[in-house]
PDB file of C-alpha atoms in Angstrom:
ATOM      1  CA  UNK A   1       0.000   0.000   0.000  1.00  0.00           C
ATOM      2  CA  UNK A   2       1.005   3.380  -0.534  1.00  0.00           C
ATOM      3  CA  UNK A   3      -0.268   6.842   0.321  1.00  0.00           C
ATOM      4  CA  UNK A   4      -0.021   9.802  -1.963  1.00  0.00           C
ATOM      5  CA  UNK A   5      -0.599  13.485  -1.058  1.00  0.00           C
ATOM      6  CA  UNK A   6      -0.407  16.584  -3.324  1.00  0.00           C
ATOM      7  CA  UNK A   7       0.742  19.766  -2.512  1.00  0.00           C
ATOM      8  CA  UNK A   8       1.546  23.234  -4.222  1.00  0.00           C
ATOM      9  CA  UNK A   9      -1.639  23.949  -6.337  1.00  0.00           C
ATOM     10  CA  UNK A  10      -3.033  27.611  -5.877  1.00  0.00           C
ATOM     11  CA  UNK A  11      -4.570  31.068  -7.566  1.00  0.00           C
ATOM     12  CA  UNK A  12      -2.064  32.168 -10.418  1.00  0.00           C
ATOM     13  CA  UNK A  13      -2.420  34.141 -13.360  1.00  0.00           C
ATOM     14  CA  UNK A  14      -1.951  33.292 -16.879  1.00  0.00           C
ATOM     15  CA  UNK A  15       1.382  33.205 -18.073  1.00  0.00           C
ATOM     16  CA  UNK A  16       2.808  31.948 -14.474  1.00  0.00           C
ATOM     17  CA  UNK A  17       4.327  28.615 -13.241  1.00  0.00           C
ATOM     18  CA  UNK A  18       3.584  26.078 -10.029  1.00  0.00           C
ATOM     19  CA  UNK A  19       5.309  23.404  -9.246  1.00  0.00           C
ATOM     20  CA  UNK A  20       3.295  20.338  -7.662  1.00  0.00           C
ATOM     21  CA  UNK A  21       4.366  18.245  -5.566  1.00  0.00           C
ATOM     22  CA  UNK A  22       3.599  14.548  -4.406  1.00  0.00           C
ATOM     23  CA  UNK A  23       4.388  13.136  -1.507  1.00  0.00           C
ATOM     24  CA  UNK A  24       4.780   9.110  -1.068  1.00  0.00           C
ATOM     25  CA  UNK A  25       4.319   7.553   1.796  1.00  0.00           C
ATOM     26  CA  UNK A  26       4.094   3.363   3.062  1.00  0.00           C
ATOM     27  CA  UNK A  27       5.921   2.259   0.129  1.00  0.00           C
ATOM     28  CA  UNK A  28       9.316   3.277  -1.586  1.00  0.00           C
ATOM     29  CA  UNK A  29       8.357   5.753  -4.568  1.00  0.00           C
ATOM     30  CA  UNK A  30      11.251   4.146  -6.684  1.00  0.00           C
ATOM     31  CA  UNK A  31       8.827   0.816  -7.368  1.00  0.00           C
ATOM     32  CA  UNK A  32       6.090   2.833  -9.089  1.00  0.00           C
ATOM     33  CA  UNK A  33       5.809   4.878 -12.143  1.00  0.00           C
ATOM     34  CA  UNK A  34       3.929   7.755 -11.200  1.00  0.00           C
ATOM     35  CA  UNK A  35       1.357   9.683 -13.563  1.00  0.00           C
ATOM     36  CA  UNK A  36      -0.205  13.280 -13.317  1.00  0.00           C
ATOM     37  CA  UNK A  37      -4.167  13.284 -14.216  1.00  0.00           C
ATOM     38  CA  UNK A  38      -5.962  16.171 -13.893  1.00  0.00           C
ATOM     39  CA  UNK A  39     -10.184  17.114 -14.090  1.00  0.00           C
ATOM     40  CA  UNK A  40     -11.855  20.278 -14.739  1.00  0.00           C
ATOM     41  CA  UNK A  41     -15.355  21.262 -13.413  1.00  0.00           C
ATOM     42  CA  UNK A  42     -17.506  19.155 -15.533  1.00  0.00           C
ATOM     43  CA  UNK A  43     -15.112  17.591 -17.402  1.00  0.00           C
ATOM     44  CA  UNK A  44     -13.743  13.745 -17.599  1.00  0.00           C
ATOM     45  CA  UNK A  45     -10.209  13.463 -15.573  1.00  0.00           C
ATOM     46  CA  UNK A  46      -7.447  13.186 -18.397  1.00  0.00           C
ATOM     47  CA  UNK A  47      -4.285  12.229 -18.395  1.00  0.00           C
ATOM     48  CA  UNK A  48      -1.537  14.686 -18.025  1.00  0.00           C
ATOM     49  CA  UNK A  49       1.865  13.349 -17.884  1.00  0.00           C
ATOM     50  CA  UNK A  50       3.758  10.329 -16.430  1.00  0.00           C
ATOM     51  CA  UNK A  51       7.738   9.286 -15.719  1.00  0.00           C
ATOM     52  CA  UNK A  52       9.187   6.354 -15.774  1.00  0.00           C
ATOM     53  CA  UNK A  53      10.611   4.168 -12.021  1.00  0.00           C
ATOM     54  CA  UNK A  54      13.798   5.783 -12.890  1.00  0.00           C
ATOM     55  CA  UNK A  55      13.233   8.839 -14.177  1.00  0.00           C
ATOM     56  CA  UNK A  56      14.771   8.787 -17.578  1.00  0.00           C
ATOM     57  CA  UNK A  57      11.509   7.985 -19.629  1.00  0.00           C
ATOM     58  CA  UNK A  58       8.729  10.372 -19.618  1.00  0.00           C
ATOM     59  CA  UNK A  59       5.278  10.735 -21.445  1.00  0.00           C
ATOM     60  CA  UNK A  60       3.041  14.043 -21.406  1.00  0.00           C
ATOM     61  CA  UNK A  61      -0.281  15.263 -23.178  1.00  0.00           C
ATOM     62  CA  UNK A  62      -0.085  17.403 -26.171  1.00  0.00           C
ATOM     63  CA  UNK A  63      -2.167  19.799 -24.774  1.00  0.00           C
ATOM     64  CA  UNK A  64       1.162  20.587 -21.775  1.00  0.00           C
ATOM     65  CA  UNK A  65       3.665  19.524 -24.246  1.00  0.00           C
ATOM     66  CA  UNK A  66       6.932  22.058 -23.650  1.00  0.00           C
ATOM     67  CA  UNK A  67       5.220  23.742 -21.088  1.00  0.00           C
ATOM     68  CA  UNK A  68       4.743  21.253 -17.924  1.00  0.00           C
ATOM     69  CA  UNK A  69       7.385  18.547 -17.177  1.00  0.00           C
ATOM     70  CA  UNK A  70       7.324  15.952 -14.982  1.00  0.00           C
ATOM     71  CA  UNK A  71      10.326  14.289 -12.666  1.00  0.00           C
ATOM     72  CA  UNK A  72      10.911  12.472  -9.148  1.00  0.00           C
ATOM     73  CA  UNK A  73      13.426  11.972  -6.906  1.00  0.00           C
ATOM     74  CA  UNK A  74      13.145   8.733  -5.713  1.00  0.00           C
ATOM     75  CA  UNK A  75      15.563   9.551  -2.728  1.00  0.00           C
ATOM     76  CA  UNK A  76      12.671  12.050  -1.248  1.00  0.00           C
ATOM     77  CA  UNK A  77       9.945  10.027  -2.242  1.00  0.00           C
ATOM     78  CA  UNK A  78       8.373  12.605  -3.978  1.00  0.00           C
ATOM     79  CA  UNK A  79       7.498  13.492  -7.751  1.00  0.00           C
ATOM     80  CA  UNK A  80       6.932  17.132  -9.635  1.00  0.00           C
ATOM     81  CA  UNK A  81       5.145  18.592 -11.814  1.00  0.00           C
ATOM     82  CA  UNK A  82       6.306  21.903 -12.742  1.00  0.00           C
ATOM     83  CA  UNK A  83       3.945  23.910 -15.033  1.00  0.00           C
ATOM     84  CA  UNK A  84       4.986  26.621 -16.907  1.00  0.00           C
ATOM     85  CA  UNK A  85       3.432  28.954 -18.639  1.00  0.00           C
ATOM     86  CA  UNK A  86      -0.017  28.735 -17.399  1.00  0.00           C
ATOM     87  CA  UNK A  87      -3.182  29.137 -19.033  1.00  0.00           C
ATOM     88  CA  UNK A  88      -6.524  29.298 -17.573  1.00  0.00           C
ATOM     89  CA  UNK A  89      -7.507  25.837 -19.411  1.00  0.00           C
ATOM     90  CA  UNK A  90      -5.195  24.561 -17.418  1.00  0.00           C
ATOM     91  CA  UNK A  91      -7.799  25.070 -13.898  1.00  0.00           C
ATOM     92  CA  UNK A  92      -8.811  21.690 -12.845  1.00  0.00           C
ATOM     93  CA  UNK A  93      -7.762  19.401  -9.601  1.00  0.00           C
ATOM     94  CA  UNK A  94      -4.819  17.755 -10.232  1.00  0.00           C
ATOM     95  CA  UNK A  95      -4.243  14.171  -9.245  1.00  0.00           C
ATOM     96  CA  UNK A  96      -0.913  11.995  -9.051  1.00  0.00           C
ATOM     97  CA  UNK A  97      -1.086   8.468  -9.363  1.00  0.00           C
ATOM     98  CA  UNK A  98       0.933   5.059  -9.040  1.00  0.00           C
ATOM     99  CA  UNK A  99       1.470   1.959 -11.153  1.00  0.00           C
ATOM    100  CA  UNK A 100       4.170  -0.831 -10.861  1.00  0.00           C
ATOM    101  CA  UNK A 101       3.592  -1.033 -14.757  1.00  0.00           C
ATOM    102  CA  UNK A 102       4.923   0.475 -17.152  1.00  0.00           C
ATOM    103  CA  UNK A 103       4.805   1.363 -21.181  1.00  0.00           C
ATOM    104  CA  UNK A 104       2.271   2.817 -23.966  1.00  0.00           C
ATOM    105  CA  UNK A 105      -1.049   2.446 -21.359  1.00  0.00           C
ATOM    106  CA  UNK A 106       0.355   4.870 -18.960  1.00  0.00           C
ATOM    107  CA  UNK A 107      -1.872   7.567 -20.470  1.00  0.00           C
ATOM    108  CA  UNK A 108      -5.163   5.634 -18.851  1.00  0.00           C
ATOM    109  CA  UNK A 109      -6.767   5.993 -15.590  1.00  0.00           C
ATOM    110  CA  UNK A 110      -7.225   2.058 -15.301  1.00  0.00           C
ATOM    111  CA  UNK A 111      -3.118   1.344 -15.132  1.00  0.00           C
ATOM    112  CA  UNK A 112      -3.080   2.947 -12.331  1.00  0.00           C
ATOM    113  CA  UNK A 113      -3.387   1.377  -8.351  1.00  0.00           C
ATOM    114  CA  UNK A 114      -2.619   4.664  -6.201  1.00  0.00           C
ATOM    115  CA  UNK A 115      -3.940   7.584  -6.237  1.00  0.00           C
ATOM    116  CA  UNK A 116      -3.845  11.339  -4.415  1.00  0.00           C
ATOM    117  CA  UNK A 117      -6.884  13.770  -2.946  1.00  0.00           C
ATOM    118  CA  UNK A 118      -5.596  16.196  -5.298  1.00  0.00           C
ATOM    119  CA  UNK A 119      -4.960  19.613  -5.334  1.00  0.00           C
ATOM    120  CA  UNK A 120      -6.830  22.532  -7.115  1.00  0.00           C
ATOM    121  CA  UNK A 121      -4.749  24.562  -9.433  1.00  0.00           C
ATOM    122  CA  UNK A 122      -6.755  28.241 -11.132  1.00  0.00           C
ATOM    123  CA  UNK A 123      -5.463  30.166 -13.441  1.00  0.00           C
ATOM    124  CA  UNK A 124      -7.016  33.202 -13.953  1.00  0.00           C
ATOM    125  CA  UNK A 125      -6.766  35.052 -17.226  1.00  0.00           C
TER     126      UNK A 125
END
């Protein structure tokens, strides 16, 4: 079992960054892959970006492509998601997640055993 916990969502305006945060707890970090999801008022959750046990392999959504990036350090136990250049499409709750499994399905909820509360990130424009 492990416990995930979000942190670092907030008010910003468009055009500024965040960094999230998440938080592992109960279970080393380094046996997971860990995904970013994220859902808007009224909207399905979708997928948002994911990295690899080690760090070296990552996957993201067009729609953050060159703008958010995802990475861990496995020695804090804790994963990022640093978002740059925010736009106010971009408000929704954002959720981490972990899977021991790895490769093309990491963009789907279903590969995925662990997840956060989530925190609320709003961009205003």
């Amino acid at each position: 079992q492990v416990q995930l916990v979000e942190s670092g969502g907030g008010l910003v305006q468009a055009g500024d960054s965040l960094r999230l945060s998440c938080a592992a707890s109960g279970r080393s970090l380094g046996s997971f892959a860990m995904g970013w999801f994220r859902q808007a008022p009224g909207k399905e959750r979708e997928f948002v970006a994911a990295v690899n046990l080690r760090g070296d392999n990552r996957f993201s959504a067009e729609s953050v492509k060159g703008r958010f990036t995802v990475s861990r350090d496995n020695t804090k136990n804790t994963v990022y998601l640093q978002m740059n250049m925010l736009k106010p499409e971009d408000t929704a709750t954002y959720y981490c997640a972990a899977t021991d499994k790895w490769g093309p399905w990491v963009g789907a909820e279903a590969s995925y055993d662990y997840w956060g509360q989530g925190t609320q990130v709003t961009v205003s424009s």
